[in-house]
Amino acid sequence: MTCNRATDGIGIVILTIMKSIGAVCGPDTLIFIKAKARRRRDHYGRPLEETDMKPQFHLPLITYPTASSLSVVQNAIDLARHQKADLIASLPQIKMPLVGQSSPWVDDIERLGSEAKRFSRDSGVTLSEAFCDHAHSAGIRAVIQAFEASEPQIRETLVEISRAYDLSIIEASETMMPLLEKLLFESGRPLVLFPANHVCGRIDTVAIAWDGSAPLSTALTGARLFLEGASKIILISITDDGSMNERSRARYAEVLRNSGLDVEIIVAGANGEEVAVAIQSTARALHADLIVAGAYGHSRIREFALGGVTRSLLVDLEMPVLVAH
């Protein structure tokens, strides 16, 4: 499969074919780059060449024992397009170890290994074709990086790769939960979680699950790109336990307003719901497009941490959540 791109007069499109494992865009890994140059002048009036510094988003995919959904591919590309970011997808091909001399049980293991490799390869082809098609339609710079690893090494490799990027995008499902937890607690980068099998729209209004904690501050740093581009920021506090620090919340709202952002503070009760569920229902009622939350906090917002409550919440996630540890 070939993904051809044309220049538009002001952009430069570079097509680079890299030999890989035969799992992406046909037999090759296809990288296409679009960089827009602009003219600027120094204090002497001399022209300077400069390229826009763009956010770098990462899409870690899986191909075995199940495959990432096509909806997370579309959501990731849409997010990159709306945020004017590059998108780099990491696509693993499972590698099976050699088992030794032939015997009935060795033959069975090799047969299962061959089936696993075939499933991984076929899943990679499907995902890469969808990735190339959506990226072409969106007109973004998109890269597929394929790698080969044994199943236990795949998550470790994806965590290591994720550390290089501004954030990683992943679907919230039981299947992805082991990778999600590992990325959240070991990559040092924020995650944007999308509902499984649901295509979301543009992120315009951002809701902050406010608890005043250090993890939330980390998440807010990772969410700065979304905050800067938002038409409205909503600080949501669920206060049934009476532990909310109103002064810190007001201070943060003032800082955002001084930055030129439209900020609203909403205080609500859980009304018998889990706090994480109450935050999501409040955000949806206020037409928010993204929730920003810390992975752990000193208040009841800690339910966004990946314990039992959050596992059930994320399976039924209805809107994107940016979370950081």
PDB file of C-alpha atoms in Angstrom:
ATOM      1  CA  MET A   1       0.000   0.000   0.000  1.00  0.00           C
ATOM      2  CA  THR A   2       1.282   3.461  -0.892  1.00  0.00           C
ATOM      3  CA  CYS A   3       0.171   6.693   0.767  1.00  0.00           C
ATOM      4  CA  ASN A   4       1.000   9.413  -1.734  1.00  0.00           C
ATOM      5  CA  ARG A   5       0.993  13.053  -0.649  1.00  0.00           C
ATOM      6  CA  ALA A   6       1.238  16.245  -2.708  1.00  0.00           C
ATOM      7  CA  THR A   7       2.761  19.568  -1.756  1.00  0.00           C
ATOM      8  CA  ASP A   8       0.484  22.560  -1.392  1.00  0.00           C
ATOM      9  CA  GLY A   9       2.911  25.316  -2.404  1.00  0.00           C
ATOM     10  CA  ILE A  10       3.715  26.495   1.125  1.00  0.00           C
ATOM     11  CA  GLY A  11       4.394  23.110   2.638  1.00  0.00           C
ATOM     12  CA  ILE A  12       7.019  20.487   2.026  1.00  0.00           C
ATOM     13  CA  VAL A  13       6.064  16.833   2.045  1.00  0.00           C
ATOM     14  CA  ILE A  14       8.812  14.309   2.575  1.00  0.00           C
ATOM     15  CA  LEU A  15       8.109  10.626   1.960  1.00  0.00           C
ATOM     16  CA  THR A  16      10.552   8.289   3.618  1.00  0.00           C
ATOM     17  CA  ILE A  17      10.303   4.550   3.229  1.00  0.00           C
ATOM     18  CA  MET A  18      11.870   2.553   6.052  1.00  0.00           C
ATOM     19  CA  LYS A  19      12.191  -1.199   5.896  1.00  0.00           C
ATOM     20  CA  SER A  20      10.439  -2.821   8.828  1.00  0.00           C
ATOM     21  CA  ILE A  21       8.706  -6.023   9.714  1.00  0.00           C
ATOM     22  CA  GLY A  22       6.134  -6.091   6.943  1.00  0.00           C
ATOM     23  CA  ALA A  23       3.264  -5.103   9.214  1.00  0.00           C
ATOM     24  CA  VAL A  24       2.540  -1.500   8.306  1.00  0.00           C
ATOM     25  CA  CYS A  25       1.325   0.122   5.097  1.00  0.00           C
ATOM     26  CA  GLY A  26       2.157  -3.017   3.140  1.00  0.00           C
ATOM     27  CA  PRO A  27       5.790  -4.099   3.344  1.00  0.00           C
ATOM     28  CA  ASP A  28       7.192  -0.796   4.580  1.00  0.00           C
ATOM     29  CA  THR A  29       6.901   1.723   7.336  1.00  0.00           C
ATOM     30  CA  LEU A  30       5.728   4.958   5.768  1.00  0.00           C
ATOM     31  CA  ILE A  31       6.706   8.258   7.311  1.00  0.00           C
ATOM     32  CA  PHE A  32       5.295  11.409   5.853  1.00  0.00           C
ATOM     33  CA  ILE A  33       6.312  14.830   7.087  1.00  0.00           C
ATOM     34  CA  LYS A  34       4.674  18.178   6.484  1.00  0.00           C
ATOM     35  CA  ALA A  35       6.497  21.227   7.825  1.00  0.00           C
ATOM     36  CA  LYS A  36       5.349  24.771   7.206  1.00  0.00           C
ATOM     37  CA  ALA A  37       7.998  27.495   7.148  1.00  0.00           C
ATOM     38  CA  ARG A  38       7.354  31.148   7.926  1.00  0.00           C
ATOM     39  CA  ARG A  39       9.349  34.348   7.487  1.00  0.00           C
ATOM     40  CA  ARG A  40      10.475  36.362  10.472  1.00  0.00           C
ATOM     41  CA  ARG A  41      12.923  39.258  10.895  1.00  0.00           C
ATOM     42  CA  ASP A  42      15.504  39.978  13.565  1.00  0.00           C
ATOM     43  CA  HIS A  43      15.939  43.363  15.281  1.00  0.00           C
ATOM     44  CA  TYR A  44      18.114  44.524  12.360  1.00  0.00           C
ATOM     45  CA  GLY A  45      15.319  43.767   9.904  1.00  0.00           C
ATOM     46  CA  ARG A  46      17.096  40.776   8.407  1.00  0.00           C
ATOM     47  CA  PRO A  47      14.843  37.866   7.406  1.00  0.00           C
ATOM     48  CA  LEU A  48      14.989  34.724   9.522  1.00  0.00           C
ATOM     49  CA  GLU A  49      13.794  31.248   8.660  1.00  0.00           C
ATOM     50  CA  GLU A  50      11.797  29.515  11.333  1.00  0.00           C
ATOM     51  CA  THR A  51       9.586  26.453  11.532  1.00  0.00           C
ATOM     52  CA  ASP A  52       6.650  26.184  13.876  1.00  0.00           C
ATOM     53  CA  MET A  53       7.391  24.204  17.028  1.00  0.00           C
ATOM     54  CA  LYS A  54       4.659  21.597  17.039  1.00  0.00           C
ATOM     55  CA  PRO A  55       3.340  19.349  19.804  1.00  0.00           C
ATOM     56  CA  GLN A  56       4.347  15.708  19.449  1.00  0.00           C
ATOM     57  CA  PHE A  57       1.604  13.187  20.274  1.00  0.00           C
ATOM     58  CA  HIS A  58       2.159   9.449  20.658  1.00  0.00           C
ATOM     59  CA  LEU A  59      -0.285   6.657  19.825  1.00  0.00           C
ATOM     60  CA  PRO A  60       0.801   3.323  21.355  1.00  0.00           C
ATOM     61  CA  LEU A  61      -1.027   0.472  19.635  1.00  0.00           C
ATOM     62  CA  ILE A  62      -1.310  -3.223  20.399  1.00  0.00           C
ATOM     63  CA  THR A  63      -1.734  -6.082  17.936  1.00  0.00           C
ATOM     64  CA  TYR A  64      -1.847  -9.139  20.229  1.00  0.00           C
ATOM     65  CA  PRO A  65      -3.632 -10.910  21.938  1.00  0.00           C
ATOM     66  CA  THR A  66      -6.277  -8.375  20.882  1.00  0.00           C
ATOM     67  CA  ALA A  67      -5.847  -5.317  18.701  1.00  0.00           C
ATOM     68  CA  SER A  68      -6.392  -1.639  19.384  1.00  0.00           C
ATOM     69  CA  SER A  69      -9.698  -0.362  18.025  1.00  0.00           C
ATOM     70  CA  LEU A  70      -9.968   1.666  14.849  1.00  0.00           C
ATOM     71  CA  SER A  71     -11.854   4.339  16.788  1.00  0.00           C
ATOM     72  CA  VAL A  72      -8.774   5.188  18.881  1.00  0.00           C
ATOM     73  CA  VAL A  73      -6.831   5.661  15.642  1.00  0.00           C
ATOM     74  CA  GLN A  74      -9.450   8.104  14.362  1.00  0.00           C
ATOM     75  CA  ASN A  75      -9.674   9.896  17.724  1.00  0.00           C
ATOM     76  CA  ALA A  76      -5.891  10.279  17.891  1.00  0.00           C
ATOM     77  CA  ILE A  77      -5.665  11.708  14.383  1.00  0.00           C
ATOM     78  CA  ASP A  78      -8.580  14.082  14.998  1.00  0.00           C
ATOM     79  CA  LEU A  79      -6.951  15.244  18.238  1.00  0.00           C
ATOM     80  CA  ALA A  80      -3.633  15.856  16.477  1.00  0.00           C
ATOM     81  CA  ARG A  81      -5.385  17.784  13.714  1.00  0.00           C
ATOM     82  CA  HIS A  82      -7.341  20.003  16.108  1.00  0.00           C
ATOM     83  CA  GLN A  83      -4.239  20.689  18.227  1.00  0.00           C
ATOM     84  CA  LYS A  84      -1.950  21.163  15.191  1.00  0.00           C
ATOM     85  CA  ALA A  85       0.286  18.351  16.426  1.00  0.00           C
ATOM     86  CA  ASP A  86       2.350  15.618  14.825  1.00  0.00           C
ATOM     87  CA  LEU A  87       1.237  12.068  15.580  1.00  0.00           C
ATOM     88  CA  ILE A  88       3.620   9.142  15.948  1.00  0.00           C
ATOM     89  CA  ALA A  89       2.120   5.657  16.215  1.00  0.00           C
ATOM     90  CA  SER A  90       4.107   2.772  17.709  1.00  0.00           C
ATOM     91  CA  LEU A  91       3.069  -0.551  16.205  1.00  0.00           C
ATOM     92  CA  PRO A  92       4.433  -3.798  17.686  1.00  0.00           C
ATOM     93  CA  GLN A  93       4.840  -7.103  15.895  1.00  0.00           C
ATOM     94  CA  ILE A  94       4.942  -9.979  18.350  1.00  0.00           C
ATOM     95  CA  LYS A  95       8.096 -12.101  18.319  1.00  0.00           C
ATOM     96  CA  MET A  96       7.884 -15.706  19.494  1.00  0.00           C
ATOM     97  CA  PRO A  97      10.919 -17.419  21.063  1.00  0.00           C
ATOM     98  CA  LEU A  98      12.427 -20.534  19.526  1.00  0.00           C
ATOM     99  CA  VAL A  99      11.423 -23.648  21.433  1.00  0.00           C
ATOM    100  CA  GLY A 100      13.931 -26.269  20.337  1.00  0.00           C
ATOM    101  CA  GLN A 101      13.848 -29.674  18.701  1.00  0.00           C
ATOM    102  CA  SER A 102      10.645 -31.069  17.248  1.00  0.00           C
ATOM    103  CA  SER A 103       8.257 -33.040  19.450  1.00  0.00           C
ATOM    104  CA  PRO A 104       4.442 -33.152  19.714  1.00  0.00           C
ATOM    105  CA  TRP A 105       4.285 -30.462  22.398  1.00  0.00           C
ATOM    106  CA  VAL A 106       6.955 -28.344  20.707  1.00  0.00           C
ATOM    107  CA  ASP A 107       5.019 -28.562  17.435  1.00  0.00           C
ATOM    108  CA  ASP A 108       1.868 -27.374  19.220  1.00  0.00           C
ATOM    109  CA  ILE A 109       3.731 -24.428  20.730  1.00  0.00           C
ATOM    110  CA  GLU A 110       5.196 -23.501  17.355  1.00  0.00           C
ATOM    111  CA  ARG A 111       1.756 -23.720  15.747  1.00  0.00           C
ATOM    112  CA  LEU A 112       0.280 -21.433  18.404  1.00  0.00           C
ATOM    113  CA  GLY A 113       3.234 -19.104  17.979  1.00  0.00           C
ATOM    114  CA  SER A 114       2.690 -18.945  14.229  1.00  0.00           C
ATOM    115  CA  GLU A 115      -0.986 -18.160  14.759  1.00  0.00           C
ATOM    116  CA  ALA A 116      -0.090 -15.405  17.226  1.00  0.00           C
ATOM    117  CA  LYS A 117       2.404 -13.855  14.798  1.00  0.00           C
ATOM    118  CA  ARG A 118      -0.129 -14.019  11.972  1.00  0.00           C
ATOM    119  CA  PHE A 119      -2.815 -12.351  14.122  1.00  0.00           C
ATOM    120  CA  SER A 120      -0.357  -9.646  15.175  1.00  0.00           C
ATOM    121  CA  ARG A 121       0.740  -9.060  11.583  1.00  0.00           C
ATOM    122  CA  ASP A 122      -2.817  -8.920  10.223  1.00  0.00           C
ATOM    123  CA  SER A 123      -3.896  -6.577  13.029  1.00  0.00           C
ATOM    124  CA  GLY A 124      -0.919  -4.349  12.264  1.00  0.00           C
ATOM    125  CA  VAL A 125      -1.853  -4.150   8.589  1.00  0.00           C
ATOM    126  CA  THR A 126      -5.463  -3.219   9.430  1.00  0.00           C
ATOM    127  CA  LEU A 127      -4.409  -0.559  11.937  1.00  0.00           C
ATOM    128  CA  SER A 128      -1.723   0.915   9.678  1.00  0.00           C
ATOM    129  CA  GLU A 129      -4.088   1.151   6.710  1.00  0.00           C
ATOM    130  CA  ALA A 130      -6.668   2.960   8.845  1.00  0.00           C
ATOM    131  CA  PHE A 131      -3.935   5.210  10.249  1.00  0.00           C
ATOM    132  CA  CYS A 132      -2.657   6.168   6.787  1.00  0.00           C
ATOM    133  CA  ASP A 133      -6.167   6.763   5.428  1.00  0.00           C
ATOM    134  CA  HIS A 134      -7.290   8.975   8.327  1.00  0.00           C
ATOM    135  CA  ALA A 135      -3.992  10.865   8.396  1.00  0.00           C
ATOM    136  CA  HIS A 136      -4.247  11.528   4.666  1.00  0.00           C
ATOM    137  CA  SER A 137      -7.763  12.924   5.071  1.00  0.00           C
ATOM    138  CA  ALA A 138      -6.717  15.031   8.077  1.00  0.00           C
ATOM    139  CA  GLY A 139      -3.611  16.417   6.370  1.00  0.00           C
ATOM    140  CA  ILE A 140      -1.366  15.983   9.408  1.00  0.00           C
ATOM    141  CA  ARG A 141       2.210  14.802   9.759  1.00  0.00           C
ATOM    142  CA  ALA A 142       1.830  11.197  10.839  1.00  0.00           C
ATOM    143  CA  VAL A 143       4.464   8.538  11.433  1.00  0.00           C
ATOM    144  CA  ILE A 144       4.208   4.804  11.982  1.00  0.00           C
ATOM    145  CA  GLN A 145       7.124   3.295  13.873  1.00  0.00           C
ATOM    146  CA  ALA A 146       7.070  -0.494  13.799  1.00  0.00           C
ATOM    147  CA  PHE A 147       9.088  -2.675  16.138  1.00  0.00           C
ATOM    148  CA  GLU A 148       9.386  -6.356  16.952  1.00  0.00           C
ATOM    149  CA  ALA A 149       9.376  -7.669  20.520  1.00  0.00           C
ATOM    150  CA  SER A 150       8.222 -10.584  22.625  1.00  0.00           C
ATOM    151  CA  GLU A 151       4.878 -10.121  24.347  1.00  0.00           C
ATOM    152  CA  PRO A 152       6.361  -9.364  27.814  1.00  0.00           C
ATOM    153  CA  GLN A 153       8.667  -6.730  26.289  1.00  0.00           C
ATOM    154  CA  ILE A 154       6.025  -4.865  24.292  1.00  0.00           C
ATOM    155  CA  ARG A 155       4.626  -2.801  27.175  1.00  0.00           C
ATOM    156  CA  GLU A 156       8.127  -1.950  28.407  1.00  0.00           C
ATOM    157  CA  THR A 157       9.085  -0.771  24.927  1.00  0.00           C
ATOM    158  CA  LEU A 158       5.934   1.344  24.568  1.00  0.00           C
ATOM    159  CA  VAL A 159       6.605   2.998  27.943  1.00  0.00           C
ATOM    160  CA  GLU A 160      10.167   3.826  26.916  1.00  0.00           C
ATOM    161  CA  ILE A 161       9.001   5.293  23.598  1.00  0.00           C
ATOM    162  CA  SER A 162       6.247   7.328  25.294  1.00  0.00           C
ATOM    163  CA  ARG A 163       8.757   9.234  27.418  1.00  0.00           C
ATOM    164  CA  ALA A 164       9.954  11.109  24.327  1.00  0.00           C
ATOM    165  CA  TYR A 165       6.565  12.659  23.503  1.00  0.00           C
ATOM    166  CA  ASP A 166       4.305  15.335  24.961  1.00  0.00           C
ATOM    167  CA  LEU A 167       1.508  12.879  25.701  1.00  0.00           C
ATOM    168  CA  SER A 168       0.202   9.455  24.760  1.00  0.00           C
ATOM    169  CA  ILE A 169      -3.281   8.633  23.501  1.00  0.00           C
ATOM    170  CA  ILE A 170      -4.962   5.395  24.504  1.00  0.00           C
ATOM    171  CA  GLU A 171      -8.450   3.936  24.655  1.00  0.00           C
ATOM    172  CA  ALA A 172     -10.008   3.228  28.043  1.00  0.00           C
ATOM    173  CA  SER A 173     -10.997  -0.440  28.039  1.00  0.00           C
ATOM    174  CA  GLU A 174     -10.324  -3.534  30.097  1.00  0.00           C
ATOM    175  CA  THR A 175      -8.158  -4.876  27.274  1.00  0.00           C
ATOM    176  CA  MET A 176      -5.901  -1.821  27.368  1.00  0.00           C
ATOM    177  CA  MET A 177      -5.851  -1.450  31.159  1.00  0.00           C
ATOM    178  CA  PRO A 178      -2.455  -3.162  31.778  1.00  0.00           C
ATOM    179  CA  LEU A 179      -0.772  -0.902  29.209  1.00  0.00           C
ATOM    180  CA  LEU A 180      -2.725   2.125  30.431  1.00  0.00           C
ATOM    181  CA  GLU A 181      -1.545   1.628  34.021  1.00  0.00           C
ATOM    182  CA  LYS A 182       2.052   1.081  32.956  1.00  0.00           C
ATOM    183  CA  LEU A 183       2.094   4.203  30.782  1.00  0.00           C
ATOM    184  CA  LEU A 184       0.464   6.312  33.484  1.00  0.00           C
ATOM    185  CA  PHE A 185       2.783   5.332  36.315  1.00  0.00           C
ATOM    186  CA  GLU A 186       6.058   4.748  34.451  1.00  0.00           C
ATOM    187  CA  SER A 187       6.206   7.000  31.374  1.00  0.00           C
ATOM    188  CA  GLY A 188       6.228  10.315  33.247  1.00  0.00           C
ATOM    189  CA  ARG A 189       3.894  11.738  30.605  1.00  0.00           C
ATOM    190  CA  PRO A 190       0.173  12.551  30.639  1.00  0.00           C
ATOM    191  CA  LEU A 191      -2.326  10.282  28.928  1.00  0.00           C
ATOM    192  CA  VAL A 192      -5.403  11.268  26.973  1.00  0.00           C
ATOM    193  CA  LEU A 193      -7.942   8.487  27.437  1.00  0.00           C
ATOM    194  CA  PHE A 194     -10.690   8.060  24.862  1.00  0.00           C
ATOM    195  CA  PRO A 195     -13.845   5.970  25.236  1.00  0.00           C
ATOM    196  CA  ALA A 196     -13.537   2.611  23.525  1.00  0.00           C
ATOM    197  CA  ASN A 197     -15.375   2.307  20.206  1.00  0.00           C
ATOM    198  CA  HIS A 198     -16.614   5.900  20.308  1.00  0.00           C
ATOM    199  CA  VAL A 199     -15.421   8.745  18.093  1.00  0.00           C
ATOM    200  CA  CYS A 200     -15.203  12.080  19.907  1.00  0.00           C
ATOM    201  CA  GLY A 201     -15.197  15.579  18.480  1.00  0.00           C
ATOM    202  CA  ARG A 202     -13.203  18.756  18.846  1.00  0.00           C
ATOM    203  CA  ILE A 203     -11.964  19.734  22.313  1.00  0.00           C
ATOM    204  CA  ASP A 204     -13.203  23.254  23.008  1.00  0.00           C
ATOM    205  CA  THR A 205     -14.449  23.365  26.619  1.00  0.00           C
ATOM    206  CA  VAL A 206     -12.159  21.842  29.263  1.00  0.00           C
ATOM    207  CA  ALA A 207     -13.354  20.680  32.683  1.00  0.00           C
ATOM    208  CA  ILE A 208     -10.837  20.377  35.522  1.00  0.00           C
ATOM    209  CA  ALA A 209     -11.577  17.864  38.300  1.00  0.00           C
ATOM    210  CA  TRP A 210     -10.285  20.203  40.970  1.00  0.00           C
ATOM    211  CA  ASP A 211      -8.796  18.854  44.208  1.00  0.00           C
ATOM    212  CA  GLY A 212      -5.745  21.099  44.575  1.00  0.00           C
ATOM    213  CA  SER A 213      -3.346  18.155  44.616  1.00  0.00           C
ATOM    214  CA  ALA A 214       0.178  17.836  43.234  1.00  0.00           C
ATOM    215  CA  PRO A 215      -0.869  15.145  40.718  1.00  0.00           C
ATOM    216  CA  LEU A 216      -3.526  17.500  39.384  1.00  0.00           C
ATOM    217  CA  SER A 217      -0.871  20.209  38.998  1.00  0.00           C
ATOM    218  CA  THR A 218       1.156  17.736  36.946  1.00  0.00           C
ATOM    219  CA  ALA A 219      -1.900  16.979  34.819  1.00  0.00           C
ATOM    220  CA  LEU A 220      -2.572  20.691  34.311  1.00  0.00           C
ATOM    221  CA  THR A 221       0.984  21.192  33.075  1.00  0.00           C
ATOM    222  CA  GLY A 222       0.422  18.415  30.551  1.00  0.00           C
ATOM    223  CA  ALA A 223      -2.937  19.925  29.587  1.00  0.00           C
ATOM    224  CA  ARG A 224      -1.605  23.418  28.903  1.00  0.00           C
ATOM    225  CA  LEU A 225      -1.994  23.047  25.144  1.00  0.00           C
ATOM    226  CA  PHE A 226      -5.687  22.251  25.603  1.00  0.00           C
ATOM    227  CA  LEU A 227      -6.206  25.023  28.156  1.00  0.00           C
ATOM    228  CA  GLU A 228      -4.632  27.630  25.874  1.00  0.00           C
ATOM    229  CA  GLY A 229      -6.904  26.640  22.993  1.00  0.00           C
ATOM    230  CA  ALA A 230     -10.104  26.315  25.034  1.00  0.00           C
ATOM    231  CA  SER A 231     -12.946  28.795  24.751  1.00  0.00           C
ATOM    232  CA  LYS A 232     -13.961  28.001  28.331  1.00  0.00           C
ATOM    233  CA  ILE A 233     -12.461  26.371  31.440  1.00  0.00           C
ATOM    234  CA  ILE A 234     -14.700  24.832  34.114  1.00  0.00           C
ATOM    235  CA  LEU A 235     -13.319  24.010  37.573  1.00  0.00           C
ATOM    236  CA  ILE A 236     -15.504  21.243  39.012  1.00  0.00           C
ATOM    237  CA  SER A 237     -15.412  20.507  42.746  1.00  0.00           C
ATOM    238  CA  ILE A 238     -17.294  17.618  44.332  1.00  0.00           C
ATOM    239  CA  THR A 239     -17.461  18.611  47.992  1.00  0.00           C
ATOM    240  CA  ASP A 240     -19.462  15.981  49.893  1.00  0.00           C
ATOM    241  CA  ASP A 241     -16.545  15.289  52.228  1.00  0.00           C
ATOM    242  CA  GLY A 242     -15.962  18.989  52.990  1.00  0.00           C
ATOM    243  CA  SER A 243     -12.224  18.759  52.334  1.00  0.00           C
ATOM    244  CA  MET A 244     -11.980  21.121  49.368  1.00  0.00           C
ATOM    245  CA  ASN A 245      -9.469  23.954  49.608  1.00  0.00           C
ATOM    246  CA  GLU A 246     -11.500  26.874  48.272  1.00  0.00           C
ATOM    247  CA  ARG A 247      -8.605  29.316  48.503  1.00  0.00           C
ATOM    248  CA  SER A 248      -6.317  27.272  46.246  1.00  0.00           C
ATOM    249  CA  ARG A 249      -9.156  26.783  43.773  1.00  0.00           C
ATOM    250  CA  ALA A 250      -9.891  30.525  43.655  1.00  0.00           C
ATOM    251  CA  ARG A 251      -6.178  31.275  43.241  1.00  0.00           C
ATOM    252  CA  TYR A 252      -5.888  28.946  40.271  1.00  0.00           C
ATOM    253  CA  ALA A 253      -9.035  30.384  38.683  1.00  0.00           C
ATOM    254  CA  GLU A 254      -7.568  33.873  39.044  1.00  0.00           C
ATOM    255  CA  VAL A 255      -4.309  32.781  37.408  1.00  0.00           C
ATOM    256  CA  LEU A 256      -6.223  31.352  34.454  1.00  0.00           C
ATOM    257  CA  ARG A 257      -8.298  34.519  34.114  1.00  0.00           C
ATOM    258  CA  ASN A 258      -5.150  36.640  34.219  1.00  0.00           C
ATOM    259  CA  SER A 259      -3.889  34.503  31.347  1.00  0.00           C
ATOM    260  CA  GLY A 260      -6.897  35.598  29.305  1.00  0.00           C
ATOM    261  CA  LEU A 261      -9.066  32.503  29.742  1.00  0.00           C
ATOM    262  CA  ASP A 262     -12.781  32.315  30.503  1.00  0.00           C
ATOM    263  CA  VAL A 263     -13.120  30.384  33.787  1.00  0.00           C
ATOM    264  CA  GLU A 264     -16.196  29.148  35.651  1.00  0.00           C
ATOM    265  CA  ILE A 265     -16.223  27.432  39.065  1.00  0.00           C
ATOM    266  CA  ILE A 266     -18.846  24.750  39.654  1.00  0.00           C
ATOM    267  CA  VAL A 267     -19.376  23.233  43.109  1.00  0.00           C
ATOM    268  CA  ALA A 268     -21.565  20.133  43.209  1.00  0.00           C
ATOM    269  CA  GLY A 269     -22.405  17.206  45.443  1.00  0.00           C
ATOM    270  CA  ALA A 270     -22.030  13.570  44.499  1.00  0.00           C
ATOM    271  CA  ASN A 271     -25.692  12.840  45.349  1.00  0.00           C
ATOM    272  CA  GLY A 272     -24.994   9.197  46.035  1.00  0.00           C
ATOM    273  CA  GLU A 273     -22.755   8.669  43.007  1.00  0.00           C
ATOM    274  CA  GLU A 274     -19.083   7.803  43.075  1.00  0.00           C
ATOM    275  CA  VAL A 275     -17.125  11.051  42.909  1.00  0.00           C
ATOM    276  CA  ALA A 276     -15.460  10.160  39.604  1.00  0.00           C
ATOM    277  CA  VAL A 277     -18.863   9.407  38.081  1.00  0.00           C
ATOM    278  CA  ALA A 278     -20.284  12.662  39.461  1.00  0.00           C
ATOM    279  CA  ILE A 279     -17.431  14.621  37.886  1.00  0.00           C
ATOM    280  CA  GLN A 280     -18.055  13.055  34.498  1.00  0.00           C
ATOM    281  CA  SER A 281     -21.837  13.586  34.618  1.00  0.00           C
ATOM    282  CA  THR A 282     -21.352  17.222  35.700  1.00  0.00           C
ATOM    283  CA  ALA A 283     -18.827  17.811  32.922  1.00  0.00           C
ATOM    284  CA  ARG A 284     -21.148  16.318  30.323  1.00  0.00           C
ATOM    285  CA  ALA A 285     -24.081  18.390  31.562  1.00  0.00           C
ATOM    286  CA  LEU A 286     -21.938  21.511  31.092  1.00  0.00           C
ATOM    287  CA  HIS A 287     -20.981  20.397  27.551  1.00  0.00           C
ATOM    288  CA  ALA A 288     -17.306  19.931  28.370  1.00  0.00           C
ATOM    289  CA  ASP A 289     -15.206  18.105  25.794  1.00  0.00           C
ATOM    290  CA  LEU A 290     -12.297  17.018  28.029  1.00  0.00           C
ATOM    291  CA  ILE A 291     -11.759  16.328  31.735  1.00  0.00           C
ATOM    292  CA  VAL A 292      -8.339  16.984  33.288  1.00  0.00           C
ATOM    293  CA  ALA A 293      -7.606  14.973  36.446  1.00  0.00           C
ATOM    294  CA  GLY A 294      -4.699  13.870  38.610  1.00  0.00           C
ATOM    295  CA  ALA A 295      -4.092  10.156  38.956  1.00  0.00           C
ATOM    296  CA  TYR A 296      -3.886  10.448  42.738  1.00  0.00           C
ATOM    297  CA  GLY A 297      -4.967  13.163  45.151  1.00  0.00           C
ATOM    298  CA  HIS A 298      -5.435  13.777  48.844  1.00  0.00           C
ATOM    299  CA  SER A 299      -9.189  14.139  48.380  1.00  0.00           C
ATOM    300  CA  ARG A 300     -11.801  11.813  46.985  1.00  0.00           C
ATOM    301  CA  ILE A 301     -10.683  12.645  43.455  1.00  0.00           C
ATOM    302  CA  ARG A 302      -8.193   9.814  44.059  1.00  0.00           C
ATOM    303  CA  GLU A 303     -10.937   7.621  42.608  1.00  0.00           C
ATOM    304  CA  PHE A 304      -9.525   8.619  39.242  1.00  0.00           C
ATOM    305  CA  ALA A 305      -6.543   6.456  40.181  1.00  0.00           C
ATOM    306  CA  LEU A 306      -6.714   3.076  38.543  1.00  0.00           C
ATOM    307  CA  GLY A 307      -8.336   1.115  41.337  1.00  0.00           C
ATOM    308  CA  GLY A 308     -11.553  -0.872  41.193  1.00  0.00           C
ATOM    309  CA  VAL A 309     -13.823   2.180  41.022  1.00  0.00           C
ATOM    310  CA  THR A 310     -11.961   3.701  38.123  1.00  0.00           C
ATOM    311  CA  ARG A 311     -11.726   0.440  36.236  1.00  0.00           C
ATOM    312  CA  SER A 312     -15.519   0.296  36.122  1.00  0.00           C
ATOM    313  CA  LEU A 313     -15.705   4.007  35.261  1.00  0.00           C
ATOM    314  CA  LEU A 314     -13.221   3.830  32.403  1.00  0.00           C
ATOM    315  CA  VAL A 315     -14.985   0.911  30.782  1.00  0.00           C
ATOM    316  CA  ASP A 316     -18.055   3.194  30.549  1.00  0.00           C
ATOM    317  CA  LEU A 317     -16.106   6.355  29.768  1.00  0.00           C
ATOM    318  CA  GLU A 318     -18.199   8.694  27.636  1.00  0.00           C
ATOM    319  CA  MET A 319     -15.751  11.552  27.060  1.00  0.00           C
ATOM    320  CA  PRO A 320     -11.991  12.096  26.845  1.00  0.00           C
ATOM    321  CA  VAL A 321      -9.980  12.403  30.064  1.00  0.00           C
ATOM    322  CA  LEU A 322      -6.433  13.741  30.385  1.00  0.00           C
ATOM    323  CA  VAL A 323      -4.837  12.140  33.411  1.00  0.00           C
ATOM    324  CA  ALA A 324      -1.326  12.306  34.870  1.00  0.00           C
ATOM    325  CA  HIS A 325       0.478  10.878  37.880  1.00  0.00           C
TER     326      HIS A 325
END
